[in-house]
Amino acid sequence: MSLAPTPESTKHPDALRVATVNVNGIRAAYRRGMQEWLAARDVDILCLQEVRAPDEIVRDLLGDSWHIVHAEAAAKGRAGVAIASRTAPIATREHIGDAYFATAGRWVEADFEFDGAKVTVASAYVHSGEAGSPQQEDKYRFLDLMTARLTDLRGTRDHALVVGDLNVGHTTLDIRNWKGNLKKAGFLPEERAYFDHFFSESVGWVDVHRTLAGEMDGPYTWWSWRGKAYDNDAGWRIDYHLATPELAASALHAVVDRAHSWEARFSDHAPLVVDYKL
Amino acid sequence: MSLAPTPESTKHPDALRVATVNVNGIRAAYRRGMQEWLAARDVDILCLQEVRAPDEIVRDLLGDSWHIVHAEAAAKGRAGVAIASRTAPIATREHIGDAYFATAGRWVEADFEFDGAKVTVASAYVHSGEAGSPQQEDKYRFLDLMTARLTDLRGTRDHALVVGDLNVGHTTLDIRNWKGNLKKAGFLPEERAYFDHFFSESVGWVDVHRTLAGEMDGPYTWWSWRGKAYDNDAGWRIDYHLATPELAASALHAVVDRAHSWEARFSDHAPLVVDYKL
DNA sequence: CCTTTAACG
DNA sequence: CGTTTAAGG
């Protein structure tokens, strides 16, 4: 299997290519062909969510060519986020918040220096959080912490990038069947308000993918495994690149690496790949 | 897929063909081709162990052509024994012993009448019982109950047949690597002593398969999934037809339906099929 | 509908 | 090495 060349797969020589993908179990993703996808894309920084595997297995699968920082969840086989990079980070941090989320496997950060510019990258996995469940409460607690962290990063870094599965669709453009999901976790008004706030002047982050894609439906990044959701593109845009304004302005293009006929769908999420020219 | 004709598959017109098979999950067995095996064998009474499925699913899979008595385990997805017959039983009983084993899904009996002769058939699934574990204690308790039941059946029935996965190899002929298993559950002296007792004059049952096969190694009925145990025939004879003497004497032949190149292995156990000419 | 673990075998 | 279920998604 190989990936056909696409305009987006031709990377500008100076560009930094950052991919985020919820792999829904990295072992299953590799069984389904993730390695072929990765080999065909010249990714510099790979942000993973729902790794769901012990650290040793993650390193075995990705191989020696990556520097890896991996925040495992205390619960075996659950959550887990990682940042794999071709160059070594100068610092890493494995969670946000207090002890409650210390071993949640939902947040990891790495600081890089590229040609003198400092860039902080975070891989985030927000709770799915069924409405009314205890997990929904955790989701709000986590989004509160994330708000604080975004504010802090915005104030203290040259450039910062928070990518990952944020498990919320921001606007009606972001969910195919938005009318049917107004009371469902992932499109609740209270959840969406967090994103309004992220992109407000006071917090000041940019939704890179939406900015590049413009006011179109989607492009979606997640489709249920059930039925024909994928074939019908009945998806949700819940995976994001959030960037500080200057970094966001440097984004050349964004691509959702939706599987085509000649390649495999290796997760229920598709990779979201953005090239930045710092 | 079809079964090549074998001498044993040609059933005498008056014979009663009784098969026992530990299916290790009837859903998985059907996925792996059990139905093709069953369609090719003209079985009259099919005794199953480790059914591991809800009653409704068992009836769906086997279809309408069978009368089924199914003793489910209280623990979902565990154990479960059944007797499927082409003719209706005149009575059924779904356990032995007191409340402790009432919902164990390890014993089921059916009484049949064939041309005026009464025959009781039981499908039994004795605990695997790792040595030293609490399950080993349960195994001995169950073997005690089975001893009592065998004694009772012997005294009260014209003909009785107890088949199933008894999870004990009786003699050194019954396990390929018997030397390496002298301290392993399934070949412990204390377990084997039960079988000496079953076949003693005082209890008076007959090991039909051994009687017909003679003093040979095997024929084995179970092989670990691991490694090349199956290819190397490194098996255990732990599935049995135990019969009362007159019924045992009527046995025409016994066959272990080991999968051949042209058919699938649908369980870690192979069916043991015996024809009786009452 | 899929991925893990867990217990059991 | 394979079967289930269970929780999580």
XYZ file of C-alpha atoms (C1' of nucleotides) in Angstrom:
574
model
C 0.000 0.000 0.000
C 1.236 3.503 -0.740
C -0.305 6.914 -0.545
C -0.982 8.671 -3.785
C 0.670 12.053 -3.932
C -1.625 14.912 -3.032
C -0.915 18.632 -3.160
C -0.833 18.607 0.586
C 1.652 15.796 0.853
C 4.304 17.923 -0.830
C 5.828 19.673 2.106
C 7.519 23.033 1.804
C 11.196 22.586 2.702
C 10.994 25.007 5.630
C 7.647 23.826 6.916
C 6.994 22.115 10.203
C 4.395 19.407 9.696
C 2.307 18.630 12.765
C -0.206 15.801 12.729
C -2.769 14.955 15.378
C -4.627 11.676 15.425
C -6.760 9.845 17.908
C -5.567 6.311 17.104
C -8.206 4.513 19.178
C -5.595 2.002 20.369
C -2.219 2.250 18.679
C -1.949 -1.532 18.399
C -5.191 -1.779 16.475
C -4.202 1.236 14.362
C -0.933 -0.448 13.388
C -2.778 -3.648 12.555
C -4.986 -1.573 10.271
C -2.182 0.200 8.425
C -1.194 3.290 10.415
C 2.462 2.635 9.664
C 1.858 2.932 5.921
C 0.093 6.254 6.440
C 2.928 7.537 8.604
C 5.589 6.370 6.159
C 3.864 8.240 3.345
C 3.570 11.538 5.251
C 6.690 13.452 6.209
C 5.472 14.358 9.672
C 7.773 16.284 12.035
C 5.617 16.223 15.136
C 3.055 13.495 15.638
C 0.498 14.002 18.394
C -1.431 10.945 19.466
C -4.511 10.440 21.612
C -6.128 7.263 22.901
C -2.864 5.406 22.653
C -4.231 2.705 24.995
C -1.008 0.789 25.250
C 1.968 0.485 27.601
C 4.893 2.783 26.912
C 7.160 -0.050 25.784
C 4.722 -1.124 23.095
C 4.312 2.459 21.848
C 8.091 2.769 21.460
C 8.320 -0.589 19.729
C 5.605 0.322 17.242
C 6.843 3.832 16.412
C 10.466 2.753 16.245
C 13.787 4.414 17.039
C 13.438 7.376 14.708
C 11.171 9.287 17.102
C 11.647 11.159 20.337
C 8.585 10.245 22.367
C 6.923 11.738 25.395
C 4.002 9.621 26.457
C 1.538 10.337 29.269
C -0.027 6.993 30.086
C -3.270 6.690 31.990
C -3.207 4.909 35.330
C -6.077 2.741 34.089
C -4.544 0.149 31.801
C -5.708 0.227 28.214
C -7.429 3.610 28.568
C -6.714 7.087 27.206
C -2.990 7.910 26.890
C -1.526 10.805 24.884
C 1.875 11.180 23.287
C 4.034 13.533 21.255
C 6.508 11.916 18.907
C 8.988 14.238 17.259
C 11.883 13.927 14.852
C 13.901 16.404 16.917
C 14.244 16.230 20.690
C 12.099 18.523 22.805
C 13.929 20.781 25.232
C 11.336 20.187 27.966
C 8.229 18.075 28.514
C 5.278 18.099 30.957
C 2.870 15.229 31.365
C -0.351 16.667 32.747
C -2.376 19.702 33.697
C -4.191 20.366 36.917
C -3.905 18.796 40.315
C -3.679 15.165 41.392
C -7.157 14.443 40.042
C -5.991 14.454 36.443
C -2.315 13.680 37.089
C -2.609 10.144 35.761
C -5.509 10.665 33.375
C -3.371 10.304 30.255
C -5.110 13.285 28.666
C -2.502 16.020 28.362
C 1.136 16.129 27.409
C 3.314 19.067 26.399
C 6.701 19.437 24.761
C 8.777 22.564 24.173
C 10.781 22.730 20.965
C 13.211 25.210 19.533
C 13.246 25.574 15.766
C 15.718 28.086 14.246
C 15.713 30.070 17.437
C 11.916 30.153 17.804
C 10.416 28.469 20.822
C 7.280 26.440 20.227
C 5.238 24.606 22.826
C 3.118 21.747 21.537
C 0.421 19.952 23.533
C -1.448 16.756 22.693
C -4.831 16.768 24.416
C -7.566 14.211 24.817
C -10.721 15.703 26.285
C -13.307 13.338 27.784
C -16.066 12.087 25.523
C -18.421 12.512 28.467
C -21.915 11.203 27.997
C -24.424 13.904 28.977
C -25.526 13.476 32.589
C -22.791 10.989 33.445
C -20.014 11.534 36.003
C -17.666 11.706 33.002
C -19.509 14.832 31.847
C -18.521 16.501 35.128
C -14.916 15.465 34.575
C -15.109 16.870 31.069
C -16.089 20.297 32.395
C -13.391 20.160 35.057
C -10.874 19.292 32.375
C -12.086 22.044 30.041
C -11.723 24.492 32.954
C -8.111 23.416 33.416
C -7.540 23.617 29.704
C -8.900 27.174 29.632
C -6.442 28.147 32.341
C -3.579 26.463 30.526
C -4.432 28.118 27.206
C -4.505 31.498 28.920
C -1.181 30.809 30.568
C 0.491 29.544 27.378
C -0.800 32.516 25.413
C 0.780 34.869 27.928
C 4.132 33.162 28.351
C 5.181 31.616 25.033
C 6.328 32.884 21.665
C 4.292 30.209 19.941
C 2.023 27.518 21.256
C -0.026 24.815 19.640
C -2.621 22.666 21.355
C -3.834 19.803 19.204
C -5.881 16.738 19.811
C -9.262 15.176 20.245
C -11.188 17.863 22.116
C -14.463 15.951 21.862
C -16.565 19.043 21.216
C -17.898 20.401 17.955
C -17.751 24.163 18.094
C -20.386 25.323 15.593
C -23.134 23.908 13.442
C -20.561 23.585 10.666
C -18.732 21.031 12.761
C -21.341 18.283 12.963
C -23.196 16.907 9.993
C -26.326 16.108 11.993
C -26.070 19.016 14.403
C -29.835 19.291 14.882
C -30.022 15.739 16.172
C -27.124 16.288 18.555
C -28.092 19.459 20.400
C -28.573 17.473 23.603
C -25.696 15.096 23.068
C -22.291 15.261 24.688
C -19.934 16.889 22.221
C -22.409 19.541 21.082
C -23.931 20.820 24.297
C -24.232 24.642 24.493
C -22.182 24.620 27.677
C -19.377 22.716 25.955
C -19.467 24.894 22.851
C -19.200 27.988 25.037
C -15.724 26.900 26.102
C -14.654 27.109 22.480
C -16.243 30.524 22.015
C -14.114 31.564 24.943
C -10.893 29.960 23.595
C -11.255 31.962 20.394
C -12.384 35.185 22.111
C -10.117 38.232 22.358
C -9.480 37.634 26.034
C -8.001 34.150 25.527
C -6.950 34.747 21.954
C -6.427 31.337 20.361
C -7.119 30.457 16.735
C -8.893 27.422 15.266
C -6.329 26.821 12.525
C -8.293 24.225 10.586
C -11.477 26.318 10.480
C -9.547 29.422 9.526
C -7.937 27.624 6.576
C -11.032 25.691 5.543
C -13.378 28.670 5.705
C -17.099 28.569 6.323
C -17.827 25.117 4.963
C -19.508 22.066 6.452
C -16.770 20.029 8.139
C -14.189 18.979 7.213
C -14.998 16.271 9.726
C -12.366 14.303 11.618
C -14.409 11.618 13.349
C -17.073 9.206 12.126
C -18.805 6.483 14.157
C -17.816 2.956 13.231
C -21.513 2.138 13.087
C -23.499 1.861 9.946
C -22.436 3.906 6.961
C -21.452 7.040 8.890
C -18.037 7.073 7.276
C -19.201 6.362 3.738
C -21.875 9.041 4.064
C -19.408 11.474 5.677
C -21.806 11.827 8.597
C -18.992 13.014 10.839
C -17.932 15.427 13.527
C -15.084 17.910 13.551
C -13.794 17.324 17.085
C -10.047 17.125 16.441
C -8.337 20.503 16.361
C -5.192 22.497 15.901
C -5.476 25.466 18.277
C -2.642 27.934 17.818
C -1.495 31.284 19.124
C -2.187 33.960 16.512
C 1.268 34.376 15.007
C 1.758 30.643 14.685
C -1.748 30.253 13.272
C -0.967 32.867 10.659
C 2.028 30.807 9.559
C -0.114 27.767 8.730
C 0.193 26.892 5.038
C -2.569 24.321 4.785
C -4.548 21.780 6.745
C -5.547 18.322 5.567
C -7.804 15.711 7.056
C -6.170 12.466 5.996
C -9.391 10.660 5.324
C -8.712 7.167 4.035
C -9.175 6.762 0.328
C -10.040 3.633 -1.608
C -6.407 2.597 -1.824
C -5.611 3.025 1.835
C -6.979 1.780 5.116
C -9.005 3.574 7.750
C -6.954 2.809 10.802
C -9.047 4.582 13.432
C -12.490 6.099 13.838
C -10.675 9.466 13.753
C -8.707 10.688 10.756
C -5.372 12.472 11.140
C -5.471 16.258 10.928
C -2.204 17.458 9.385
C -1.103 21.075 9.288
C 2.099 22.563 7.867
C 3.483 25.661 9.615
C 6.121 27.885 8.075
C 7.675 29.622 11.052
C -16.804 -27.222 2.587
C -17.918 -30.818 2.945
C -16.721 -33.781 4.941
C -15.113 -36.541 2.977
C -16.809 -39.856 3.612
C -15.094 -41.982 6.229
C -15.936 -45.519 7.323
C -17.248 -44.052 10.539
C -19.479 -41.521 8.889
C -21.585 -44.278 7.357
C -24.088 -44.842 10.076
C -25.811 -48.170 10.549
C -29.557 -47.631 9.969
C -30.475 -48.736 13.479
C -27.641 -46.941 15.225
C -27.975 -44.044 17.624
C -25.200 -41.586 17.003
C -24.161 -39.564 20.042
C -21.588 -36.809 19.731
C -19.972 -34.822 22.520
C -18.011 -31.661 21.920
C -16.695 -28.870 24.042
C -17.299 -26.011 21.622
C -15.390 -23.368 23.606
C -18.084 -20.801 22.806
C -20.714 -21.886 20.332
C -20.638 -18.511 18.554
C -16.928 -18.808 17.854
C -17.382 -22.465 16.872
C -20.019 -21.512 14.326
C -17.789 -18.758 12.964
C -15.113 -21.386 12.503
C -17.252 -23.935 10.686
C -19.053 -26.061 13.269
C -22.213 -25.996 11.177
C -20.460 -27.654 8.237
C -19.179 -30.385 10.547
C -22.641 -30.935 11.983
C -24.292 -30.969 8.551
C -21.898 -33.676 7.382
C -22.428 -35.980 10.398
C -25.799 -37.581 10.944
C -25.850 -37.010 14.695
C -28.903 -38.039 16.731
C -27.872 -36.626 20.093
C -25.441 -33.763 20.306
C -23.982 -33.012 23.706
C -22.296 -29.665 24.097
C -20.059 -28.160 26.757
C -18.730 -24.622 27.195
C -21.604 -23.238 25.207
C -20.896 -19.765 26.655
C -23.907 -18.090 25.084
C -27.455 -17.108 26.018
C -30.132 -19.681 25.338
C -31.705 -17.663 22.536
C -28.465 -17.544 20.598
C -27.924 -21.270 21.032
C -31.377 -21.986 19.606
C -30.798 -19.571 16.734
C -27.502 -21.161 15.811
C -28.612 -24.798 16.049
C -31.908 -24.134 14.303
C -35.389 -25.576 14.563
C -34.513 -29.174 13.785
C -33.296 -29.866 17.324
C -34.928 -30.391 20.696
C -32.631 -28.556 23.075
C -32.147 -28.653 26.806
C -29.604 -26.108 27.873
C -28.245 -25.533 31.370
C -26.824 -22.037 31.329
C -24.358 -20.806 33.915
C -25.404 -17.893 36.104
C -22.141 -16.180 35.132
C -22.679 -14.789 31.655
C -20.409 -16.147 28.954
C -19.116 -19.005 31.125
C -19.569 -22.779 31.040
C -23.020 -23.908 29.871
C -23.960 -27.424 28.764
C -26.661 -28.607 26.416
C -28.200 -31.697 24.866
C -29.658 -31.282 21.397
C -31.615 -34.217 20.073
C -33.540 -35.059 16.938
C -36.282 -36.664 19.018
C -37.826 -35.086 22.089
C -36.644 -36.238 25.503
C -39.304 -37.502 27.880
C -37.708 -35.753 30.858
C -34.815 -33.399 31.534
C -32.827 -32.276 34.582
C -30.483 -29.336 34.635
C -28.018 -29.903 37.429
C -26.604 -32.174 40.074
C -25.985 -31.416 43.700
C -27.250 -28.700 45.953
C -27.562 -24.962 45.402
C -23.795 -24.592 45.114
C -23.747 -26.081 41.624
C -27.374 -25.373 40.691
C -26.424 -22.593 38.278
C -22.953 -23.808 37.366
C -23.921 -24.807 33.823
C -21.960 -28.030 34.151
C -24.506 -30.833 34.101
C -27.633 -31.543 32.113
C -29.571 -34.773 31.670
C -32.242 -35.975 29.284
C -34.211 -39.209 29.314
C -35.083 -40.741 25.960
C -37.075 -43.728 24.866
C -35.884 -45.524 21.752
C -37.879 -48.557 20.566
C -39.050 -49.139 24.109
C -35.623 -48.858 25.677
C -35.076 -46.055 28.144
C -31.787 -44.205 27.859
C -30.578 -41.392 30.073
C -27.962 -39.112 28.553
C -25.949 -36.508 30.451
C -23.707 -33.776 29.124
C -21.072 -32.882 31.713
C -18.453 -30.206 31.960
C -16.055 -30.804 34.822
C -13.953 -27.873 36.052
C -10.538 -27.378 34.538
C -9.345 -26.612 38.070
C -5.811 -25.278 38.154
C -3.881 -27.128 40.860
C -3.949 -25.247 44.153
C -6.680 -22.853 43.061
C -10.159 -22.589 44.625
C -11.443 -24.078 41.361
C -9.537 -27.273 42.149
C -11.629 -27.617 45.307
C -14.793 -27.119 43.258
C -13.568 -29.746 40.839
C -13.275 -32.338 43.622
C -16.685 -31.392 45.000
C -18.137 -31.763 41.517
C -16.403 -35.114 40.945
C -17.870 -36.268 44.277
C -21.360 -35.339 43.098
C -20.697 -37.001 39.764
C -19.634 -40.202 41.527
C -22.897 -40.221 43.436
C -24.893 -39.551 40.281
C -23.123 -42.295 38.335
C -23.844 -44.728 41.140
C -27.469 -43.718 41.221
C -27.937 -43.875 37.434
C -26.275 -47.287 37.315
C -28.747 -48.578 39.861
C -31.917 -47.059 38.466
C -31.742 -46.966 34.676
C -31.811 -49.513 31.903
C -29.135 -47.594 30.032
C -27.230 -44.458 30.865
C -24.601 -42.466 29.110
C -22.553 -39.652 30.595
C -20.525 -37.774 28.047
C -18.580 -34.572 28.063
C -15.436 -32.747 28.929
C -14.406 -34.373 32.185
C -11.096 -32.477 32.302
C -9.115 -35.467 33.616
C -6.888 -37.855 31.750
C -7.313 -41.293 33.285
C -4.112 -43.127 32.415
C -0.715 -42.454 30.900
C -2.222 -43.407 27.547
C -4.462 -40.384 27.785
C -1.889 -37.583 27.746
C 0.934 -37.347 25.260
C 3.299 -35.621 27.682
C 2.070 -37.397 30.806
C 5.441 -37.208 32.567
C 5.452 -33.440 32.380
C 1.915 -33.233 33.691
C 2.006 -35.370 36.824
C 1.566 -32.276 38.984
C -0.834 -30.492 36.670
C -4.585 -30.275 37.027
C -6.130 -32.877 34.769
C -3.587 -35.560 35.594
C -3.259 -35.400 39.370
C -3.311 -38.809 41.099
C -6.286 -37.690 43.188
C -8.239 -36.799 40.047
C -7.308 -39.996 38.225
C -8.467 -42.023 41.232
C -12.022 -40.862 40.592
C -11.874 -42.509 37.201
C -10.440 -45.730 38.619
C -13.472 -45.690 40.860
C -15.974 -44.951 38.047
C -14.726 -47.999 36.169
C -14.447 -50.251 39.244
C -16.855 -53.097 39.913
C -18.604 -51.168 42.643
C -19.598 -48.261 40.372
C -19.483 -50.283 37.166
C -19.232 -47.790 34.313
C -17.341 -48.323 31.057
C -14.989 -45.961 29.221
C -16.476 -46.615 25.773
C -13.825 -44.829 23.742
C -10.925 -46.565 25.477
C -12.629 -49.940 25.204
C -13.069 -49.529 21.446
C -9.673 -47.958 20.804
C -7.716 -50.478 22.854
C -4.400 -49.884 24.573
C -3.029 -47.174 22.310
C -1.724 -43.668 22.974
C -4.723 -41.378 22.759
C -6.797 -40.899 20.700
C -6.679 -37.386 22.109
C -9.658 -35.036 22.150
C -8.102 -31.746 23.273
C -5.035 -29.822 22.159
C -3.887 -26.447 23.439
C -4.249 -23.594 20.971
C -0.681 -22.662 21.750
C 2.274 -23.478 19.568
C 2.101 -26.592 17.442
C 0.313 -28.812 19.958
C -2.388 -29.667 17.462
C -0.099 -30.289 14.496
C 2.133 -32.456 16.679
C -0.860 -34.251 18.195
C 0.412 -33.297 21.646
C -3.045 -33.719 23.132
C -5.081 -34.950 26.045
C -7.952 -37.430 26.101
C -10.278 -35.611 28.509
C -13.592 -35.950 26.650
C -15.405 -39.190 27.315
C -18.359 -41.423 26.668
C -19.065 -43.218 29.947
C -21.759 -45.864 29.567
C -23.483 -48.510 31.594
C -22.171 -51.949 30.602
C -24.973 -53.141 28.339
C -25.078 -49.850 26.455
C -21.280 -49.801 26.233
C -21.358 -53.269 24.707
C -23.660 -51.993 21.991
C -21.152 -49.370 20.820
C -20.195 -49.976 17.190
C -17.348 -47.544 16.875
C -15.948 -44.322 18.244
C -14.393 -41.531 16.231
C -12.572 -38.387 17.240
C -13.551 -35.911 14.555
C -10.168 -34.304 14.351
C -10.150 -31.639 11.662
C -8.499 -32.663 8.436
C -6.880 -30.463 5.820
C -10.193 -29.838 4.114
C -12.143 -28.858 7.199
C -11.786 -26.319 9.961
C -10.846 -26.832 13.582
C -13.720 -25.104 15.283
C -12.725 -25.603 18.930
C -9.702 -26.591 20.968
C -11.603 -29.841 21.596
C -12.578 -32.269 18.824
C -15.967 -33.990 18.773
C -16.070 -37.559 20.059
C -18.720 -39.465 18.113
C -19.983 -42.928 19.065
C -22.634 -45.054 17.368
C -24.710 -47.306 19.599
C -26.846 -50.145 18.278
C -29.386 -50.667 21.009
C -19.451 -0.844 16.164
C -14.628 -1.001 17.994
C -10.729 -1.356 21.628
C -9.028 -2.548 25.500
C -8.728 -5.632 30.085
C -10.285 -9.368 33.059
C -11.203 -14.023 34.240
C -11.190 -18.365 32.663
C -9.490 -22.003 30.172
C -3.637 -18.712 22.555
C -8.372 -18.322 22.531
C -13.305 -17.267 24.504
C -16.247 -14.438 26.686
C -17.823 -9.841 29.272
C -17.086 -5.204 30.947
C -16.294 -0.417 30.511
C -15.291 3.128 27.661
C -15.799 5.321 23.513
